[in-house]
Short mmCIF file of C-alpha atoms in Angstrom, two decimals:
data_model
loop_
_atom_site.label_atom_id
_atom_site.label_comp_id
_atom_site.label_asym_id
_atom_site.label_seq_id
_atom_site.Cartn_x
_atom_site.Cartn_y
_atom_site.Cartn_z
CA UNK A 1 -0.78 6.81 26.90
CA UNK A 2 0.11 7.53 30.51
CA UNK A 3 -1.27 10.26 32.79
CA UNK A 4 1.33 12.74 31.57
CA UNK A 5 0.27 12.30 27.94
CA UNK A 6 3.35 10.26 27.07
CA UNK A 7 3.16 7.31 24.68
CA UNK A 8 3.57 4.08 26.63
CA UNK A 9 5.42 0.89 25.83
CA UNK A 10 3.50 -1.88 27.55
CA UNK A 11 5.29 -5.03 28.67
CA UNK A 12 3.76 -8.51 28.71
CA UNK A 13 4.60 -11.68 30.58
CA UNK A 14 4.64 -13.42 27.21
CA UNK A 15 7.41 -11.37 25.62
CA UNK A 16 10.44 -12.98 24.03
CA UNK A 17 13.36 -13.44 26.39
CA UNK A 18 15.74 -11.21 24.47
CA UNK A 19 18.10 -14.01 23.46
CA UNK A 20 20.17 -13.13 20.42
CA UNK A 21 21.25 -15.04 17.38
CA UNK A 22 24.66 -14.46 15.81
CA UNK A 23 24.20 -11.21 13.85
CA UNK A 24 27.12 -12.00 11.54
CA UNK A 25 25.65 -15.38 10.70
CA UNK A 26 22.21 -13.90 10.03
CA UNK A 27 23.59 -11.20 7.78
CA UNK A 28 25.71 -13.72 5.88
CA UNK A 29 22.66 -15.95 5.40
CA UNK A 30 20.72 -12.98 4.06
CA UNK A 31 23.47 -12.20 1.55
CA UNK A 32 23.72 -15.80 0.39
CA UNK A 33 19.98 -16.29 -0.04
CA UNK A 34 18.94 -12.92 -1.42
CA UNK A 35 21.54 -11.58 -3.86
CA UNK A 36 20.03 -11.31 -7.32
CA UNK A 37 21.72 -11.99 -10.66
CA UNK A 38 23.30 -9.22 -12.68
CA UNK A 39 20.47 -9.49 -15.18
CA UNK A 40 17.89 -8.85 -12.50
CA UNK A 41 19.83 -5.93 -11.06
CA UNK A 42 19.86 -4.30 -14.48
CA UNK A 43 16.09 -4.64 -14.90
CA UNK A 44 14.19 -1.83 -13.17
CA UNK A 45 10.54 -0.79 -13.20
CA UNK A 46 9.15 2.27 -11.51
CA UNK A 47 5.79 3.00 -9.97
CA UNK A 48 4.45 6.46 -9.32
CA UNK A 49 3.30 6.75 -5.71
CA UNK A 50 -0.01 8.23 -6.85
CA UNK A 51 -0.78 5.05 -8.79
CA UNK A 52 -0.05 2.57 -6.00
CA UNK A 53 -3.72 2.03 -5.19
CA UNK A 54 -4.68 0.94 -8.69
CA UNK A 55 -1.53 -1.08 -9.34
CA UNK A 56 -0.61 0.80 -12.51
CA UNK A 57 3.03 0.57 -13.55
CA UNK A 58 4.31 3.86 -14.91
CA UNK A 59 7.54 5.77 -15.12
CA UNK A 60 8.04 7.34 -11.72
CA UNK A 61 10.41 7.79 -8.84
CA UNK A 62 9.94 5.21 -6.15
CA UNK A 63 9.36 1.62 -7.17
CA UNK A 64 12.00 -1.00 -7.96
CA UNK A 65 10.95 -4.53 -8.86
CA UNK A 66 14.43 -5.97 -8.41
CA UNK A 67 15.84 -5.11 -5.03
CA UNK A 68 19.33 -6.67 -4.72
CA UNK A 69 18.42 -7.94 -1.23
CA UNK A 70 15.21 -9.94 -1.45
CA UNK A 71 12.99 -10.38 1.57
CA UNK A 72 13.46 -13.84 3.03
CA UNK A 73 11.23 -14.80 5.99
CA UNK A 74 12.95 -15.60 9.25
CA UNK A 75 11.69 -19.18 9.12
CA UNK A 76 13.63 -19.79 5.92
CA UNK A 77 16.85 -19.50 7.93
CA UNK A 78 15.70 -22.06 10.47
CA UNK A 79 14.90 -19.16 12.82
CA UNK A 80 11.69 -20.36 14.44
CA UNK A 81 11.64 -20.01 18.24
CA UNK A 82 10.15 -16.79 19.66
CA UNK A 83 13.58 -15.72 20.91
CA UNK A 84 15.24 -16.36 17.56
CA UNK A 85 12.55 -14.61 15.52
CA UNK A 86 12.53 -11.60 17.86
CA UNK A 87 16.31 -11.37 17.63
CA UNK A 88 16.15 -11.63 13.84
CA UNK A 89 13.89 -8.57 13.70
CA UNK A 90 15.83 -6.78 16.44
CA UNK A 91 18.90 -7.07 14.22
CA UNK A 92 16.95 -5.72 11.23
CA UNK A 93 15.28 -2.78 13.01
CA UNK A 94 18.02 -0.24 12.33
CA UNK A 95 17.84 -0.61 8.54
CA UNK A 96 14.26 -1.81 8.05
CA UNK A 97 12.81 1.52 6.89
CA UNK A 98 15.61 1.99 4.37
CA UNK A 99 15.12 -1.55 3.08
CA UNK A 100 11.41 -0.96 2.45
CA UNK A 101 12.12 2.19 0.48
CA UNK A 102 14.91 0.63 -1.57
CA UNK A 103 13.03 -2.56 -2.35
CA UNK A 104 9.67 -1.01 -3.11
CA UNK A 105 7.64 -2.62 -0.32
CA UNK A 106 4.14 -1.28 -0.96
CA UNK A 107 2.23 -3.37 1.60
CA UNK A 108 1.80 -0.43 4.03
CA UNK A 109 0.52 1.87 1.27
CA UNK A 110 -1.95 -0.71 -0.03
CA UNK A 111 -3.14 -1.30 3.53
CA UNK A 112 -3.64 2.43 4.07
CA UNK A 113 -5.76 2.68 0.94
CA UNK A 114 -8.02 -0.10 2.22
CA UNK A 115 -8.30 1.41 5.70
CA UNK A 116 -9.43 4.69 4.15
CA UNK A 117 -12.12 2.77 2.29
CA UNK A 118 -13.47 0.67 5.16
CA UNK A 119 -12.60 2.43 8.44
CA UNK A 120 -13.37 5.72 10.16
CA UNK A 121 -10.64 8.08 11.33
CA UNK A 122 -12.14 7.85 14.84
CA UNK A 123 -11.73 4.04 15.01
CA UNK A 124 -9.50 2.54 17.68
CA UNK A 125 -7.05 0.53 15.59
CA UNK A 126 -4.75 -2.34 16.55
CA UNK A 127 -1.78 -2.85 14.23
CA UNK A 128 -0.42 -6.38 14.63
CA UNK A 129 3.26 -6.79 13.80
CA UNK A 130 3.57 -3.02 13.83
CA UNK A 131 7.36 -3.16 13.41
CA UNK A 132 8.91 0.28 13.03
CA UNK A 133 5.50 1.88 12.52
CA UNK A 134 5.39 2.30 8.73
CA UNK A 135 1.64 1.70 8.55
CA UNK A 136 1.02 3.93 11.55
CA UNK A 137 2.89 6.79 9.90
CA UNK A 138 0.83 6.54 6.70
CA UNK A 139 -2.42 6.28 8.63
CA UNK A 140 -1.47 9.21 10.86
CA UNK A 141 -0.84 11.29 7.75
CA UNK A 142 -4.37 10.43 6.64
CA UNK A 143 -6.05 11.56 9.84
CA UNK A 144 -6.03 8.39 11.97
CA UNK A 145 -4.96 9.08 15.54
CA UNK A 146 -6.29 6.25 17.72
CA UNK A 147 -3.72 3.53 17.08
CA UNK A 148 -2.04 0.85 19.19
CA UNK A 149 0.66 -1.54 18.00
CA UNK A 150 1.91 -4.96 19.06
CA UNK A 151 5.18 -6.62 18.06
CA UNK A 152 7.57 -9.27 19.36
CA UNK A 153 10.69 -7.22 18.60
CA UNK A 154 11.58 -4.63 21.21
CA UNK A 155 14.00 -2.88 18.83
CA UNK A 156 11.29 -2.52 16.18
CA UNK A 157 8.94 -1.08 18.81
CA UNK A 158 11.58 1.36 19.99
CA UNK A 159 11.85 2.65 16.43
CA UNK A 160 8.07 2.98 16.20
CA UNK A 161 7.97 4.81 19.54
CA UNK A 162 10.32 7.55 18.35
CA UNK A 163 7.94 8.42 15.49
CA UNK A 164 5.16 9.31 17.93
CA UNK A 165 2.17 8.01 15.94
CA UNK A 166 0.99 5.28 18.31
CA UNK A 167 -0.77 5.82 21.62
CA UNK A 168 0.26 2.44 23.02
CA UNK A 169 2.82 -0.18 22.09
CA UNK A 170 2.65 -3.75 23.34
CA UNK A 171 5.75 -5.95 23.43
CA UNK A 172 4.45 -9.47 23.04
CA UNK A 173 5.33 -12.42 20.83
CA UNK A 174 2.01 -13.87 19.71
CA UNK A 175 1.88 -17.63 20.14
CA UNK A 176 -0.06 -20.07 17.93
CA UNK A 177 -3.26 -21.50 19.38
CA UNK A 178 -2.85 -19.31 22.45
CA UNK A 179 -4.59 -16.29 23.91
CA UNK A 180 -2.50 -13.13 23.99
CA UNK A 181 -2.68 -10.47 26.71
CA UNK A 182 -4.53 -8.11 24.33
CA UNK A 183 -7.98 -7.20 25.63
CA UNK A 184 -11.00 -8.86 23.97
CA UNK A 185 -13.50 -6.83 21.92
CA UNK A 186 -11.57 -3.60 22.44
CA UNK A 187 -10.79 -2.49 18.90
CA UNK A 188 -12.86 -1.22 15.98
CA UNK A 189 -10.22 -2.29 13.47
CA UNK A 190 -7.44 -4.87 13.43
CA UNK A 191 -4.71 -4.57 10.79
CA UNK A 192 -2.01 -7.07 9.93
CA UNK A 193 0.16 -6.84 6.84
CA UNK A 194 3.26 -8.86 6.02
CA UNK A 195 3.14 -11.04 9.16
CA UNK A 196 1.66 -14.27 7.78
CA UNK A 197 5.00 -15.65 6.62
CA UNK A 198 7.34 -18.49 7.67
CA UNK A 199 8.65 -17.73 11.14
CA UNK A 200 5.77 -15.32 11.71
CA UNK A 201 2.03 -15.78 12.05
CA UNK A 202 -0.11 -18.51 10.51
CA UNK A 203 -3.70 -19.78 10.52
CA UNK A 204 -3.35 -20.77 14.19
CA UNK A 205 -3.20 -17.09 15.18
CA UNK A 206 -6.37 -15.96 13.41
CA UNK A 207 -8.91 -16.67 16.16
CA UNK A 208 -6.93 -14.69 18.71
CA UNK A 209 -6.53 -11.72 16.38
CA UNK A 210 -10.26 -11.60 15.66
CA UNK A 211 -11.00 -11.87 19.39
CA UNK A 212 -9.61 -8.36 19.87
CA UNK A 213 -12.35 -6.82 17.70
CA UNK A 214 -15.70 -5.42 18.75
CA UNK A 215 -18.82 -6.91 17.13
CA UNK A 216 -18.97 -5.39 13.66
CA UNK A 217 -15.25 -4.61 13.75
CA UNK A 218 -13.12 -4.68 10.61
CA UNK A 219 -10.21 -7.06 10.04
CA UNK A 220 -7.73 -6.43 7.23
CA UNK A 221 -5.03 -9.06 6.76
CA UNK A 222 -2.54 -8.87 3.90
CA UNK A 223 0.47 -10.91 2.87
CA UNK A 224 2.25 -12.30 -0.15
CA UNK A 225 0.10 -14.49 -2.34
CA UNK A 226 2.74 -17.19 -1.93
CA UNK A 227 1.84 -17.58 1.74
CA UNK A 228 -1.98 -17.49 1.77
CA UNK A 229 -1.91 -21.26 1.18
CA UNK A 230 0.75 -23.91 1.84
CA UNK A 231 3.66 -22.84 -0.43
CA UNK A 232 5.33 -26.25 -0.37
CA UNK A 233 8.21 -27.99 1.35
CA UNK A 234 10.77 -25.35 0.40
CA UNK A 235 9.27 -22.92 2.93
CA UNK A 236 8.28 -25.36 5.70
CA UNK A 237 5.03 -23.44 6.18
CA UNK A 238 2.19 -26.00 5.99
CA UNK A 239 -0.60 -23.58 6.75
CA UNK A 240 -3.49 -22.01 4.86
CA UNK A 241 -4.67 -18.59 5.93
CA UNK A 242 -7.26 -18.53 3.17
CA UNK A 243 -8.78 -21.88 4.18
CA UNK A 244 -8.99 -20.77 7.81
CA UNK A 245 -10.79 -17.57 6.85
CA UNK A 246 -13.22 -19.49 4.64
CA UNK A 247 -14.02 -21.84 7.52
CA UNK A 248 -14.86 -18.87 9.72
CA UNK A 249 -16.98 -17.35 6.97
CA UNK A 250 -18.94 -20.59 6.60
CA UNK A 251 -19.45 -20.73 10.36
CA UNK A 252 -20.88 -17.20 10.29
CA UNK A 253 -18.15 -15.79 12.52
CA UNK A 254 -16.96 -13.30 9.90
CA UNK A 255 -18.27 -11.83 6.66
CA UNK A 256 -15.99 -11.32 3.67
CA UNK A 257 -16.22 -7.74 2.42
CA UNK A 258 -13.50 -7.99 -0.20
CA UNK A 259 -10.49 -9.96 -1.37
CA UNK A 260 -7.99 -7.66 -3.06
CA UNK A 261 -5.07 -8.88 -5.14
CA UNK A 262 -2.25 -6.38 -5.67
CA UNK A 263 0.66 -6.54 -8.07
CA UNK A 264 3.96 -4.99 -6.94
CA UNK A 265 3.37 -5.74 -3.28
CA UNK A 266 7.14 -5.84 -2.82
CA UNK A 267 10.22 -7.37 -4.45
CA UNK A 268 8.19 -8.03 -7.62
CA UNK A 269 5.71 -10.16 -5.64
CA UNK A 270 1.91 -10.21 -5.55
CA UNK A 271 0.01 -9.42 -2.36
CA UNK A 272 -3.48 -10.47 -1.27
CA UNK A 273 -5.61 -8.61 1.28
CA UNK A 274 -8.65 -10.08 3.04
CA UNK A 275 -11.18 -7.60 4.44
CA UNK A 276 -13.76 -9.00 6.88
CA UNK A 277 -16.43 -7.82 9.25
CA UNK A 278 -16.52 -9.68 12.55
CA UNK A 279 -19.93 -10.97 13.62
CA UNK A 280 -19.32 -12.18 17.15
CA UNK A 281 -21.26 -10.68 20.05
#
């Protein structure tokens, strides 16, 4: 926040260049890869928002297990360079919030439930891959006010900025096996949900994310169960988040507080959340 009390959008010398991919081609690829069959479109389940935290499936108003446009990670389209991935999400920013509502993406709600369990409302929180600020909005509604967000998509950040829930936004594309511009040991809590996917983050980013936390800080990382270990050649994502975290646990760098598996994470998928305490000094 600047001296006039305005929310700031911080630039970084490691931001994506702003190069664009062909929006028509991207949208056509999405349609080809994600359209469901008529049978799937006819099959609907609902989840009451009050039962999200316990995973109960009931008749309700908000949850669809068969969104006609399935989430497909950027990397599945051969979109892998920082510029291409940033452009992919820039193109999606205008409809992202609507997509999450229509397709029943519950990752942000599950994350909020865990933050309420493990973190104080006074914590300084870093949201990695903050996107349009869905998690920030839910946390704000639950009394959390000290939040910063980082993302590689300037259009996603612009959407988040208009909502007014974040004190600082950082435009930076996080690189594997590299140190970001984010200050070390600054945050009480680091949150990252839905970013460990092809074309996004992987095990090579974990050390840098944990570096941002104070000793005793809390890390909560969540993603689809498909992507916590190498999902096979079809996804070209030969990484294991879970193995990396176990290595750090064995080295004494972090302590596992919980591993939470959630049905109905989004698009009829299962999500897994890892909650750790950081032990570095």
